[in-house]
Amino acid sequence: MLWRQVALEAVDSTNEEAKRRAEAGEAEGLAITARRQTAGRGRRGRQWESPDGNLFVSMLLRPSRPPMEAATLSFLSCLAMAEAVERVAPHLGPGLACKWPNDLLLNGAKLCGILLESRNKPGNDGMGGGIDYLIIGIGVNLVYHPADTPYPATDLAAHGVAVTREEFLAVLLDRIGDWYDRWSLQGFAPVREAWLKRAQGLGQKIVVRLQASELHGRFKALDDTGALVLETADGATRIVTAGDVFPAA
């Protein structure tokens, strides 16, 4: 993947800007960054703090796969993020872990946020049809992290790593582009295998917080769609497609 880069001073959200350009006909391979976001978003519409100094980037893709398969690009993004951190700070490698479904942790604290947004082609039922475009939005805590979050957060500077947005972006785009090319040819299987090697809590007891309830059990596996396979105390298996995962107390 050869990326075309657009660097903005400020924008409401790099994802929103990428969507506007996608809907205007922009081809895949566009990466948009901004020094500041005035309306950054995380998963489930949560506000994403966007101070100057951190990296905010959104990448426009037009994958030729059904929407359910394209959703696995969140795992690819986290995996690429982990490899990018290892490139700029090899000593941090042992502390990196991928938290289901799409967070990267460093020593148990969240280092980045990943938000996928997509639009299906007209008339697509969301199952077997195609995607018009997909946006991968990533916010990387380079010099700042928020406090009082549901899950602890951290940043690279707090671990003694000095890297500019431009330096980290170059490495990140290289890793995402490489994995995207591989995913396009081979599908989710190689991504799943590499992600599981970094998975936070695999084989351990976890709590999955849903919108109105909680599930308790052991993180047994990741299925071939990216869903979490949870083994409950009675030996039953639950397939979880959305939720927030926390270690069991």
XYZ file of C-alpha atoms in Angstrom:
249
model
C 0.000 0.000 0.000
C 1.320 3.419 -1.009
C -0.296 6.101 1.126
C -1.253 9.621 0.076
C -0.971 11.859 3.123
C -2.935 14.983 4.048
C -1.819 16.878 7.162
C -4.295 19.353 8.671
C -3.831 21.877 11.448
C -7.271 21.289 12.975
C -10.446 19.406 12.056
C -13.624 18.272 13.771
C -12.559 14.634 13.435
C -10.095 12.985 11.071
C -12.656 10.192 10.609
C -15.315 12.711 9.582
C -12.908 14.354 7.145
C -12.002 10.956 5.684
C -15.716 10.157 5.267
C -16.361 13.442 3.511
C -13.545 12.759 1.077
C -14.629 9.150 0.577
C -18.147 10.258 -0.296
C -16.651 12.754 -2.751
C -14.981 9.846 -4.568
C -11.476 9.735 -3.066
C -9.655 6.475 -3.799
C -8.374 4.188 -1.049
C -4.913 4.766 0.377
C -5.544 8.220 1.844
C -4.198 8.972 5.345
C -5.434 12.154 7.052
C -3.773 13.582 10.158
C -4.512 16.645 12.272
C -2.655 18.382 15.069
C -5.953 18.926 16.876
C -9.469 17.496 16.738
C -12.384 19.532 18.032
C -14.860 16.620 18.060
C -12.804 13.420 18.259
C -14.766 10.231 18.931
C -14.081 6.811 20.323
C -16.150 3.641 20.298
C -19.878 3.970 21.058
C -19.703 7.730 20.494
C -17.438 8.388 23.460
C -15.495 11.633 23.385
C -11.813 11.214 22.536
C -9.492 13.817 24.055
C -7.313 15.262 21.304
C -4.481 17.429 22.660
C -1.711 18.713 20.414
C 1.249 16.337 20.536
C -0.597 13.036 20.164
C -1.191 11.377 16.808
C -4.641 11.373 15.196
C -4.865 9.620 11.839
C -7.675 8.214 9.706
C -7.056 5.923 6.753
C -9.483 5.485 3.877
C -9.797 1.981 2.443
C -12.154 0.351 -0.034
C -11.736 -3.378 0.683
C -13.263 -5.820 -1.779
C -14.644 -8.094 0.936
C -18.047 -8.420 2.646
C -18.694 -6.106 5.616
C -18.416 -8.894 8.199
C -14.932 -9.742 6.950
C -13.926 -6.091 6.699
C -14.757 -5.642 10.389
C -11.706 -7.785 11.219
C -9.526 -4.865 10.142
C -9.794 -3.654 13.737
C -7.600 -6.588 14.795
C -5.183 -5.824 11.960
C -4.954 -2.217 13.161
C -4.116 -3.188 16.728
C -1.525 -5.683 15.552
C 0.095 -3.088 13.283
C 0.117 -0.608 16.173
C 1.957 -3.094 18.376
C 4.573 -3.657 15.690
C 4.977 0.092 15.177
C 5.629 0.630 18.886
C 8.196 -2.166 18.827
C 9.929 -0.491 15.879
C 10.359 2.833 17.680
C 10.889 1.383 21.178
C 11.986 -2.276 21.055
C 12.354 -2.458 24.833
C 8.600 -1.941 25.255
C 7.754 -5.053 23.246
C 7.264 -7.436 26.201
C 4.727 -5.068 27.772
C 2.466 -4.795 24.715
C -0.818 -6.700 24.476
C -3.876 -6.581 22.230
C -7.108 -6.204 24.229
C -10.273 -7.465 22.571
C -11.707 -6.087 20.435
C -9.355 -3.296 19.345
C -7.231 -1.668 22.075
C -3.470 -1.794 22.453
C -2.214 -2.017 26.028
C 1.224 -1.204 27.394
C 1.880 -2.759 30.802
C -1.872 -3.110 31.237
C -2.778 0.486 30.306
C -4.418 1.712 27.099
C -1.970 3.283 24.660
C -4.220 3.985 21.686
C -7.794 3.946 20.491
C -9.054 2.455 17.237
C -12.387 3.289 15.600
C -13.626 1.642 12.400
C -16.477 3.254 10.478
C -17.806 2.114 7.127
C -20.545 2.532 4.561
C -21.928 -0.342 2.534
C -22.678 -0.087 -1.149
C -26.280 0.887 -1.970
C -28.625 -2.056 -1.639
C -26.180 -4.128 0.402
C -27.863 -6.031 3.230
C -24.727 -5.950 5.393
C -24.006 -9.651 5.035
C -22.631 -10.801 1.710
C -22.477 -7.600 -0.313
C -19.677 -5.116 -0.676
C -18.361 -2.072 1.122
C -18.303 1.389 -0.378
C -15.573 2.562 1.988
C -14.074 1.865 5.399
C -12.235 4.300 7.666
C -9.658 3.200 10.228
C -9.264 5.970 12.799
C -6.418 5.715 15.303
C -5.495 7.994 18.191
C -2.057 7.278 19.654
C -1.012 8.607 23.055
C 2.472 9.866 22.295
C 2.887 12.577 24.929
C -0.397 12.694 26.870
C -3.040 10.343 28.211
C -6.354 11.098 29.904
C -7.048 10.392 33.554
C -10.176 8.972 35.178
C -10.948 6.574 32.322
C -12.785 3.237 32.756
C -9.547 1.462 31.836
C -6.107 2.833 32.843
C -4.322 4.782 30.099
C -0.704 5.667 29.363
C 1.490 7.346 26.726
C 4.887 6.711 25.180
C 6.520 9.753 26.765
C 5.639 8.377 30.194
C 7.857 5.416 29.326
C 10.759 7.581 28.213
C 10.044 7.343 24.477
C 10.459 10.579 22.500
C 9.003 10.244 19.019
C 7.311 12.836 16.814
C 3.937 12.410 15.165
C 5.621 12.296 11.777
C 8.132 9.652 12.821
C 5.522 7.402 14.379
C 3.064 7.915 11.518
C 5.615 6.720 8.960
C 6.184 3.483 10.867
C 2.482 2.937 11.557
C 1.463 3.410 7.920
C 4.182 0.978 6.861
C 2.915 -1.718 9.229
C -0.781 -1.183 8.434
C -0.091 -1.137 4.707
C 1.905 -4.355 4.891
C -0.746 -6.183 6.903
C -3.577 -4.813 4.733
C -1.923 -6.164 1.594
C -1.580 -9.550 3.293
C -5.166 -9.486 4.584
C -6.438 -8.611 1.106
C -4.767 -11.730 -0.297
C -5.108 -14.213 2.574
C -8.029 -13.000 4.659
C -8.277 -12.868 8.440
C -6.458 -16.135 9.284
C -2.860 -14.795 9.454
C -4.029 -11.687 11.326
C -5.956 -13.819 13.816
C -2.940 -16.055 14.431
C -0.593 -13.116 15.054
C -3.179 -11.260 17.185
C -3.759 -14.254 19.454
C -0.040 -14.388 20.227
C -0.426 -10.905 21.735
C -3.902 -11.310 23.212
C -4.528 -9.855 26.655
C -6.197 -12.321 29.008
C -6.311 -15.319 26.670
C -7.022 -18.413 28.763
C -7.803 -16.291 31.818
C -10.979 -15.322 33.669
C -12.501 -12.083 32.401
C -15.580 -9.897 32.728
C -17.323 -8.685 29.576
C -19.427 -5.603 30.188
C -22.375 -5.301 27.831
C -24.792 -2.399 27.533
C -27.104 -3.705 30.278
C -25.365 -6.712 31.808
C -22.080 -8.510 32.439
C -20.723 -11.875 31.362
C -18.188 -13.804 33.421
C -16.004 -16.613 32.173
C -12.708 -17.630 30.615
C -11.388 -16.075 27.414
C -11.184 -19.319 25.473
C -10.499 -18.269 21.889
C -11.145 -15.885 19.015
C -13.334 -17.315 16.277
C -12.776 -16.843 12.561
C -14.997 -13.735 12.483
C -13.180 -11.994 15.357
C -15.829 -12.774 17.993
C -14.664 -13.597 21.517
C -15.333 -17.167 22.617
C -16.192 -17.150 26.335
C -16.356 -20.312 28.423
C -18.730 -19.829 31.350
C -18.482 -21.440 34.774
C -20.940 -24.197 33.812
C -18.817 -25.156 30.796
C -21.082 -23.529 28.234
C -19.687 -21.430 25.395
C -20.842 -17.895 24.646
C -19.952 -16.018 21.476
C -19.479 -12.317 22.191
C -19.466 -9.870 19.290
C -19.387 -6.579 21.232
C -18.497 -5.460 24.744
C -15.760 -4.131 27.010
C -13.388 -6.668 28.516
C -11.876 -6.384 31.988
C -9.811 -8.810 34.080
C -11.887 -10.756 36.613
C -11.473 -9.561 40.188
